[in-house]
Amino acid sequence: MSALVLTAPASAEIGVPSAPTYNFYGGVGLLDMPSARFASDGEFSASVSLTPTYEHYQFGFQALPWLETAFRYSRIDRYFGGGVDGDLYDRSLGVKIRLSKEDEFWPSIAVGAQDVLGTGAYGGEYFVASKKFGAIDLTAGVGWRGLSGFSQFTNPFGLLIKSFKTYNMSNAAGTPLVKDFFHGPKAGLFGGIAWNTPIEGLTLFAEASGESYTRERQNGSLRYNTPLNFGFSYEVADNFQIGGGYFYGSEFGFRATLTLDPLAPEPPQRLGTPPLEPTIRSSENSNAAVLALLQQKTGFYTTSSLKTVVQTGHTSSARPELPEVLFSDITLKHLVIDDVETFGDDLVIDTDAGLEPTCSDLGDVLRAAHDAGFKNVALSSRSSTKIQTCTANSPQYISADFRQEDRYADKADSSHTADSNILADAISTGSPSTGEISSDPLAIEKSVISAAKEQNLTVTAFEISQSEADVAFFNGNYRTDAEAMGRIVRILMAKTPSTVEVFRIVSTASNLPILSVTLSRSDIERQINLYGTAEELLPLSKIQAADESDPLIANNSIDKYPTFNYSISPGYRQSLFDPDDPYRFEIYANLSADTYLTRHWNIGANLEYNIYNTFDITRMSNSVLPHVRSDFALYYKHGLNGIDYLQTSYFDKPAPDLYVFARAGLLESMFAGVGGEFLWQPEGQRWAFAGALYAVQQRGYNRLFDMLPYKVITGHVGLYYNSPFKGLDFGLFVGRYLAGDYGATFRVTRRFDSGVEIGFYATLTNVPFDKYGEGSFDKGFIIRIPVDNLLPVNTQDNMILDFTPLTRDGGQMLDNELSIYGAVQRSSEGELLNHWGEVLRP
C-alpha cells in the first residue's frame, strides 16, 4: 500500500472517481470490503460477481443520499460439505448508513451490516471511514462477526454488555438479525487503498480483508493463504463497470456492474407528434378579451391574473373601473402598459417606457386599485431596474354613477377608441378581429378534437363561450397528465378565438373526471413571451377536484356508448431466487379487449398465449397453509394459454374526493369472485384512505373456467401518504389475506422525476415463522422503469421488475386489490404538481 501511495504521480490530482466503484458484494467499496463512499442519490445497480468459491447476483439502490441498500443472491460452493447438494443458495440484504460527510480534516464515516435479513452466512457489521488525498482514497474499518477475521481484538461492546460476547447462527432464514448485530467474542480490523489512476476510468485496489470465511475454509472450498487482496475496477462506459482481483493468495475473481441513474436527463426528443408551437395573441386582442371577460363579471381583473374572485377578498368593494383605467393610455399618458399581474394584495404594472412617475401621477390607478381591494401598486419598467411602489388609496371616492363615456368625453384619444372598437367587435362576433379562426362553436369543437387526436389524446367533452373554453380529455399515451395538459393548452391557444381568455381543462381516468385546472390565457402568453417559469404560473392557476356534477361532464360528453377497444402486446413474468432455480421466466402475448356499455359500466378480458417459458414443477409446495400462491408453477405449466381475467366492473365518483369500484368474474389468474373498493382522497391533501372487500374462490390450474374447492373472504383497508421528501411514497395495508391470515403490509417506494420507482415491501401476519416456511414472512422489491425513459417514444408502459425472493402462501393479497389508487394516481393533484413545468412547456 505504501508503495502505491509513493509511486502515485503527484500530478494525478484526479480525485475519487466520479462513478463509485462497487465491491464483489454489490455495495460501494473496495474488493471484498465496504468503504464509507456512496453512490449518487437514487442510483440503481445490478452486479454479477464470480470466483471459484461463490457466485453473487446483486441489486443495489442508493435509497437516500445517506442510505445504501444491496440485495444479494449467492451460491456458495460446498458450504454444507462435498457434492452439489452441499452448495448453499443464500439470500441476504445489506445496508450502509453515512454518519458524517468528509471535510478538509475529517473522513467520511459510515456504519453498516452485510446481512439484515438472511441466514447469517454473510452476517457482519462494521464501522468504516474513508479519506481522500488527491488521487488516493484510504479506507479503514472495524468489523464484527464475519468481518472480524483479520487483526482481531476483544469485542469492545462485550466489555460493556456481557451478552455482546456471543451470538448464535440458529436464526430462521429471512428473519431480522438485529439481535446479533455487533455480537461475538472478537472484532477485527480491515482497510485498503484505492488509486484513481491517470487512465480515465481505471481504479486499482489493495486491501486487507476482514472476511473470515470460516465455514468455507473448514470444508475446503476456499484455500486461504493471506487476507490481502489486489484488483481493479474499470468504467467501460457511463453505466457499465468491470472489475477483477486476486483473492487470499489463491483465486481470481471477476465482477460486472450495470448502473441506472434515475436522475439522468431523459431522451431529448421522442418519436411521434411534437406539441404545437404556442400561438400568441396581439396585445390589443388580449386586452379586449379581458375586458369582455370583466363585463361578464367572471372576476378576472387584469390581463394576466388568474386570481378567480369570489365573494371574499378582492370583491367586497370591487368595481369594474380598474381594468378600464389600466387599459387606456389616458391615465398614464406617457406609459404604455405591457402587462399587469397580482400578488396577494399587491398590483404590479409592467410598462415598456422608462419614465418614473410619482405616486401622485397614478391617482386614478390608485383609486381604482383601492376600490378593487388592493393595498399597494408597484410600477416596473423594462428600461429601469427601479420599482415605484405606492399605497392604494381613495382620496376622492369615485361615484357610483361613474361612466366610461363621461370620463373621457373631453379627452379624445384614438388609441382608446381603437381598443373600444376591438372590444365591441370581439363581444359581438365572438371571434378575433383578424378573423383567422371560425366563430362557429361546432367548427371550433371539431378542430380541437381533430388536433387532440393528432397529439394522440382523446377529447371526451368540450364547451366554448365567448370568453372561456372548457375541455375534458383522456391521456392514454403520455407518462404524465401534465404533459398531456400542456399539449391541450397549445391546441386551445391555436384553435380558439382570441376572445377566449379562460382555459378550463379536466383530466379523466377510467371515464371519471379527476382534476379541473383553470388557466388564464394571458398568463400563459406572458410566461412564454418573457421566458418565465411554470412556478410563476402556478399561483395564478386554480386546481380543484372534478366531479360528475360538473356541467362540462354532465352535459357536453362527446363519447357514444357502447365503445369497444382491443390491443395485442407482449408480456413477461419472472420468478427470481428460488432455491431450485434462481431464474424462471415466461414470455407471452396479451390479447386485451374491453367494452364500455355506459360511461361507468365495463366488461373486459385479457387472454395470454405462451411463447416461451422455463417454469417447471420439479419441487411441489410443502406449505401447511392453503396453497394460494406457492402452486404458481402449476398455473403457468398447465395453463400456458389461458384467461388472465374476465370481469365486469363498475367505476363511479359520487363526490369530488370519493371513488367507488366494484367487479365480478375471473379476477386474476388464480382467483375468481366478487367484491368492491373505495378510495377517499381529500382535495389538496397528501394522504388517501382506501378499503377493499372480496369473496373469492380459487381457479383451476388450466386458467379457464374450472374451480378448486378453496374459498375465502379477503380484504384490507389502506392508508397512502405521498411525502414531499425525496419523492418517497408510503403505504400501510391491514386486513385478511388469501390464506385466511390476518396482518399488515408496509410499503415504501421512491419515485423520481424520470418516472423510475424503486422500493421495498414487507408483510407480517399471525402465521408463525416456522409455519410460514422458508423466508419466514413475505417481502419483496419494487422496481419499475418507464419505457419512455429508455427509448425515445411516448408511452405509459413500464418495465415491471418487481420480485419476491421466495413465493410462499402467507401474507398474499389478491392481484390488483386496492388498485383504485393506482388507477387515478396519474391524474392526481400531487402528480400534476410534480410535473407542473410540462403544462407550460410540454
XYZ file of N, CA, C and O in Angstrom, residues 413-525:
452
model
N -59.046 60.437 -27.739
C -57.827 59.604 -27.747
C -58.053 58.458 -28.725
O -58.904 57.604 -28.506
N -57.314 58.457 -29.798
C -57.540 57.472 -30.853
C -57.233 56.061 -30.404
O -57.899 55.108 -30.803
N -56.209 55.902 -29.561
C -55.860 54.541 -29.130
C -56.969 53.950 -28.282
O -57.278 52.768 -28.374
N -57.572 54.775 -27.425
C -58.679 54.272 -26.612
C -59.858 53.879 -27.495
O -60.507 52.868 -27.288
N -60.136 54.737 -28.490
C -61.235 54.433 -29.403
C -60.982 53.120 -30.125
O -61.883 52.290 -30.288
N -59.737 52.906 -30.553
C -59.410 51.654 -31.245
C -59.638 50.468 -30.337
O -60.210 49.444 -30.734
N -59.214 50.574 -29.050
C -59.428 49.478 -28.115
C -60.906 49.207 -27.943
O -61.355 48.062 -27.870
N -61.710 50.272 -27.858
C -63.144 50.103 -27.691
C -63.752 49.406 -28.891
O -64.641 48.558 -28.761
N -63.278 49.752 -30.090
C -63.802 49.102 -31.276
C -63.457 47.623 -31.300
O -64.269 46.776 -31.689
N -62.231 47.308 -30.901
C -61.833 45.900 -30.841
C -62.713 45.149 -29.868
O -63.176 44.047 -30.130
N -62.931 45.755 -28.723
C -63.771 45.128 -27.714
C -65.173 44.893 -28.250
O -65.738 43.806 -28.109
N -65.761 45.931 -28.867
C -67.110 45.780 -29.398
C -67.174 44.685 -30.437
O -68.110 43.879 -30.483
N -66.157 44.638 -31.296
C -66.115 43.594 -32.319
C -66.005 42.222 -31.705
O -66.673 41.267 -32.128
N -65.173 42.106 -30.664
C -64.979 40.805 -30.023
C -66.252 40.335 -29.351
O -66.625 39.168 -29.433
N -66.942 41.270 -28.685
C -68.155 40.883 -27.985
C -69.251 40.488 -28.956
O -69.987 39.531 -28.746
N -69.363 41.203 -30.057
C -70.474 40.956 -30.974
C -70.274 39.713 -31.820
O -71.231 39.025 -32.167
N -69.047 39.411 -32.180
C -68.819 38.282 -33.084
C -68.286 37.055 -32.393
O -68.393 35.959 -32.915
N -67.654 37.225 -31.237
C -67.055 36.074 -30.565
C -65.836 35.548 -31.282
O -65.441 34.415 -31.097
N -65.222 36.308 -32.138
C -64.047 35.874 -32.882
C -63.009 36.978 -32.858
O -63.324 38.142 -32.625
N -61.754 36.668 -33.091
C -60.714 37.684 -33.078
C -60.900 38.670 -34.221
O -61.485 38.353 -35.246
N -60.348 39.852 -34.026
C -60.510 40.892 -35.032
C -59.855 40.511 -36.344
O -60.204 41.028 -37.389
N -58.877 39.629 -36.289
C -58.208 39.207 -37.509
C -59.067 38.284 -38.345
O -58.815 38.094 -39.531
N -60.055 37.619 -37.733
C -60.939 36.731 -38.471
C -60.285 35.441 -38.909
O -60.783 34.775 -39.813
N -59.166 35.047 -38.290
C -58.441 33.858 -38.730
C -59.080 32.570 -38.238
O -58.854 31.513 -38.803
N -59.875 32.609 -37.161
C -60.447 31.420 -36.562
C -61.963 31.527 -36.608
O -62.538 32.581 -36.346
N -62.598 30.417 -36.916
C -64.046 30.405 -37.032
C -64.699 30.748 -35.697
O -64.181 30.431 -34.629
N -65.853 31.435 -35.777
C -66.611 31.732 -34.568
C -67.718 30.719 -34.340
O -68.477 30.850 -33.372
N -67.822 29.715 -35.203
C -68.848 28.683 -35.066
C -68.420 27.684 -33.995
O -67.405 27.003 -34.161
N -69.140 27.575 -32.872
C -68.727 26.661 -31.791
C -68.544 25.221 -32.261
O -67.612 24.531 -31.813
N -69.409 24.729 -33.143
C -69.292 23.353 -33.616
C -68.017 23.167 -34.430
O -67.320 22.155 -34.293
N -67.673 24.154 -35.247
C -66.444 24.067 -36.036
C -65.215 24.099 -35.137
O -64.230 23.377 -35.368
N -65.272 24.943 -34.103
C -64.154 25.003 -33.161
C -63.998 23.666 -32.444
O -62.889 23.158 -32.272
N -65.110 23.100 -32.004
C -65.067 21.810 -31.320
C -64.431 20.743 -32.198
O -63.543 19.991 -31.752
N -64.854 20.656 -33.456
C -64.283 19.665 -34.372
C -62.790 19.900 -34.564
O -62.006 18.943 -34.639
N -62.391 21.172 -34.659
C -60.981 21.489 -34.843
C -60.148 21.066 -33.639
O -59.057 20.501 -33.784
N -60.667 21.314 -32.424
C -59.948 20.935 -31.204
C -59.851 19.418 -31.089
O -58.787 18.866 -30.767
N -60.942 18.713 -31.367
C -60.942 17.247 -31.282
C -59.955 16.656 -32.277
O -59.193 15.733 -31.957
N -59.948 17.185 -33.492
C -59.036 16.680 -34.523
C -57.579 16.925 -34.140
O -56.725 16.041 -34.292
N -57.280 18.125 -33.628
C -55.897 18.430 -33.225
C -55.462 17.551 -32.068
O -54.305 17.099 -32.012
N -56.375 17.289 -31.120
C -56.036 16.412 -29.995
C -55.763 14.993 -30.480
O -54.840 14.322 -29.989
N -56.542 14.532 -31.431
C -56.317 13.186 -31.968
C -54.944 13.078 -32.611
O -54.263 12.063 -32.473
N -54.524 14.129 -33.310
C -53.184 14.139 -33.906
C -52.104 14.080 -32.827
O -51.000 13.594 -33.074
N -52.426 14.577 -31.631
C -51.496 14.535 -30.497
C -51.661 13.256 -29.677
O -51.097 13.137 -28.592
N -52.454 12.311 -30.194
C -52.726 11.048 -29.501
C -53.397 11.259 -28.148
O -53.112 10.571 -27.171
N -54.309 12.219 -28.108
C -55.127 12.494 -26.935
C -56.594 12.420 -27.327
O -56.951 12.673 -28.483
N -57.427 12.073 -26.360
C -58.852 11.926 -26.624
C -59.626 13.001 -25.885
O -59.550 13.091 -24.649
N -60.349 13.821 -26.627
C -61.238 14.810 -26.024
C -62.559 14.127 -25.733
O -63.197 13.561 -26.631
N -62.978 14.149 -24.458
C -64.215 13.473 -24.059
C -65.371 14.433 -23.868
O -66.526 14.008 -23.841
N -65.104 15.728 -23.717
C -66.170 16.729 -23.581
C -65.601 18.090 -23.952
O -64.412 18.360 -23.728
N -66.473 18.938 -24.524
C -65.991 20.251 -24.952
C -67.137 21.242 -24.891
O -68.279 20.938 -25.226
N -66.809 22.470 -24.459
C -67.779 23.556 -24.430
C -67.029 24.871 -24.593
O -65.948 25.050 -24.016
N -67.599 25.783 -25.373
C -66.936 27.066 -25.583
C -67.962 28.188 -25.502
O -69.114 28.046 -25.934
N -67.559 29.281 -24.896
C -68.352 30.503 -24.855
C -67.467 31.629 -25.366
O -66.340 31.402 -25.819
N -67.967 32.866 -25.278
C -67.190 33.989 -25.778
C -65.821 34.075 -25.106
O -64.814 34.314 -25.759
N -65.756 33.849 -23.783
C -64.522 34.097 -23.032
C -63.877 32.848 -22.460
O -62.782 32.931 -21.908
N -64.520 31.697 -22.561
C -63.978 30.511 -21.892
C -64.130 29.283 -22.778
O -65.156 29.099 -23.448
N -63.099 28.457 -22.761
C -63.137 27.153 -23.431
C -62.874 26.078 -22.391
O -61.861 26.123 -21.680
N -63.796 25.135 -22.282
C -63.673 24.026 -21.340
C -63.496 22.734 -22.130
O -64.255 22.471 -23.081
N -62.525 21.923 -21.720
C -62.277 20.673 -22.420
C -61.933 19.592 -21.402
O -61.184 19.826 -20.453
N -62.508 18.414 -21.568
C -62.136 17.236 -20.779
C -61.392 16.287 -21.707
O -61.760 16.136 -22.878
N -60.358 15.653 -21.198
C -59.539 14.794 -22.052
C -59.138 13.530 -21.317
O -59.133 13.481 -20.079
N -58.781 12.535 -22.097
C -58.212 11.296 -21.567
C -56.825 11.115 -22.157
O -56.634 11.226 -23.371
N -55.861 10.849 -21.297
C -54.469 10.647 -21.709
C -54.119 9.171 -21.633
O -53.954 8.635 -20.538
N -54.002 8.521 -22.760
C -53.588 7.125 -22.783
C -52.237 6.927 -23.415
O -51.852 5.793 -23.721
N -51.498 8.024 -23.600
C -50.262 7.940 -24.377
C -49.036 8.487 -23.661
O -47.949 7.927 -23.765
N -49.201 9.583 -22.901
C -48.054 10.248 -22.279
C -47.936 9.847 -20.812
O -48.939 9.651 -20.128
N -46.697 9.752 -20.348
C -46.475 9.282 -18.988
C -47.120 10.193 -17.943
O -47.630 9.728 -16.946
N -47.108 11.494 -18.173
C -47.680 12.413 -17.199
C -48.885 13.137 -17.800
O -48.884 13.488 -18.987
N -49.894 13.369 -16.972
C -51.028 14.172 -17.413
C -50.631 15.633 -17.578
O -51.298 16.383 -18.295
N -49.559 16.052 -16.912
C -49.090 17.428 -17.072
C -48.656 17.677 -18.512
O -48.966 18.730 -19.091
N -47.933 16.722 -19.095
C -47.526 16.883 -20.496
C -48.748 16.898 -21.409
O -48.855 17.722 -22.325
N -49.689 15.977 -21.154
C -50.906 15.949 -21.964
C -51.670 17.252 -21.836
O -52.178 17.804 -22.823
N -51.751 17.792 -20.618
C -52.448 19.051 -20.397
C -51.746 20.197 -21.115
O -52.383 21.097 -21.676
N -50.407 20.185 -21.104
C -49.657 21.206 -21.827
C -49.930 21.167 -23.317
O -50.018 22.216 -23.983
N -50.095 19.984 -23.873
C -50.435 19.862 -25.297
C -51.848 20.373 -25.565
O -52.101 21.004 -26.597
N -52.769 20.094 -24.647
C -54.132 20.610 -24.794
C -54.129 22.137 -24.759
O -54.838 22.803 -25.531
N -53.325 22.734 -23.872
C -53.220 24.191 -23.790
C -52.776 24.763 -25.137
O -53.349 25.747 -25.641
N -51.759 24.152 -25.752
C -51.270 24.633 -27.043
C -52.362 24.534 -28.117
O -52.473 25.397 -28.989
N -53.153 23.457 -28.052
C -54.248 23.297 -29.016
C -55.279 24.409 -28.845
O -55.734 25.013 -29.825
N -55.651 24.701 -27.599
C -56.635 25.748 -27.351
C -56.105 27.117 -27.763
O -56.869 27.969 -28.258
N -54.818 27.362 -27.573
C -54.233 28.631 -27.996
C -54.317 28.798 -29.512
O -54.474 29.909 -30.023
N -54.216 27.683 -30.220
C -54.202 27.743 -31.687
C -55.592 27.675 -32.298
O -55.822 28.218 -33.384
N -56.541 27.037 -31.615
C -57.816 26.718 -32.259
C -59.004 27.524 -31.745
O -60.105 27.382 -32.281
N -58.838 28.316 -30.691
C -59.972 29.085 -30.166
C -59.790 30.566 -30.481
O -58.665 31.050 -30.626
N -60.899 31.309 -30.596
C -60.810 32.748 -30.905
C -60.035 33.507 -29.838
O -59.915 33.065 -28.688
N -59.554 34.689 -30.211
C -58.747 35.471 -29.278
C -59.571 36.008 -28.122
O -59.020 36.430 -27.106
N -60.908 36.019 -28.240
C -61.741 36.471 -27.130
C -61.729 35.485 -25.972
O -62.104 35.837 -24.860
N -61.321 34.257 -26.225
C -61.287 33.240 -25.177
C -60.090 33.513 -24.270
O -58.940 33.406 -24.686
N -60.367 33.883 -23.052
C -59.322 34.241 -22.088
C -59.098 33.150 -21.055
O -58.019 33.036 -20.486
N -60.092 32.322 -20.796
C -60.003 31.316 -19.751
C -60.000 29.921 -20.383
O -60.864 29.611 -21.202
N -59.015 29.107 -19.993
C -58.979 27.698 -20.371
C -59.259 26.871 -19.116
O -58.567 27.015 -18.106
N -60.267 26.030 -19.178
C -60.501 25.083 -18.070
C -60.354 23.677 -18.634
O -61.063 23.300 -19.573
N -59.429 22.935 -18.060
C -59.074 21.620 -18.590
C -59.315 20.580 -17.507
O -58.809 20.703 -16.386
N -60.081 19.542 -17.836
C -60.437 18.492 -16.885
C -59.799 17.188 -17.344
O -60.038 16.725 -18.461
N -58.977 16.616 -16.491
C -58.372 15.311 -16.795
C -59.316 14.205 -16.329
O -60.016 14.347 -15.324
N -59.333 13.102 -17.063
C -60.195 11.974 -16.723
C -59.385 10.694 -16.695
O -58.341 10.584 -17.334
N -59.886 9.725 -15.942
C -59.298 8.385 -15.890
C -60.441 7.412 -15.665
O -61.329 7.668 -14.835
N -60.419 6.301 -16.400
C -61.499 5.315 -16.313
C -62.866 5.977 -16.483
O -63.834 5.642 -15.803
N -62.907 6.951 -17.396
C -64.144 7.677 -17.722
C -64.658 8.547 -16.582
O -65.804 8.989 -16.617
N -63.846 8.796 -15.568
C -64.260 9.642 -14.459
C -63.476 10.947 -14.464
O -62.268 10.955 -14.736
N -64.131 12.081 -14.171
C -63.389 13.341 -14.042
C -62.536 13.318 -12.775
O -63.031 12.976 -11.703
N -61.277 13.665 -12.903
C -60.364 13.596 -11.761
C -60.004 14.989 -11.262
O -60.196 15.314 -10.098
N -59.504 15.827 -12.154
C -58.951 17.110 -11.729
C -59.337 18.197 -12.722
O -59.321 17.982 -13.939
N -59.683 19.367 -12.209
C -60.006 20.524 -13.038
C -58.936 21.589 -12.828
O -58.643 21.959 -11.692
N -58.354 22.075 -13.917
C -57.315 23.099 -13.867
C -57.774 24.285 -14.705
O -58.086 24.127 -15.891
N -57.839 25.465 -14.096
C -58.250 26.677 -14.794
C -57.044 27.592 -14.964
O -56.335 27.871 -14.002
N -56.828 28.039 -16.182
C -55.665 28.853 -16.523
C -56.111 30.103 -17.270
O -57.104 30.086 -18.007
N -55.369 31.181 -17.080
C -55.582 32.391 -17.857
C -54.685 32.353 -19.082
O -53.476 32.142 -18.982
N -55.302 32.558 -20.228
C -54.531 32.565 -21.481
C -53.463 33.656 -21.452
O -52.339 33.456 -21.934
N -53.803 34.814 -20.877
C -52.831 35.906 -20.800
C -51.634 35.532 -19.942
O -50.493 35.888 -20.246
N -51.885 34.809 -18.854
C -50.779 34.349 -18.003
C -49.836 33.456 -18.790
O -48.608 33.586 -18.701
N -50.407 32.531 -19.533
C -49.588 31.594 -20.312
C -48.774 32.356 -21.351
O -47.569 32.117 -21.522
N -49.425 33.290 -22.045
C -48.718 34.066 -23.075
C -47.581 34.876 -22.472
O -46.490 34.967 -23.045
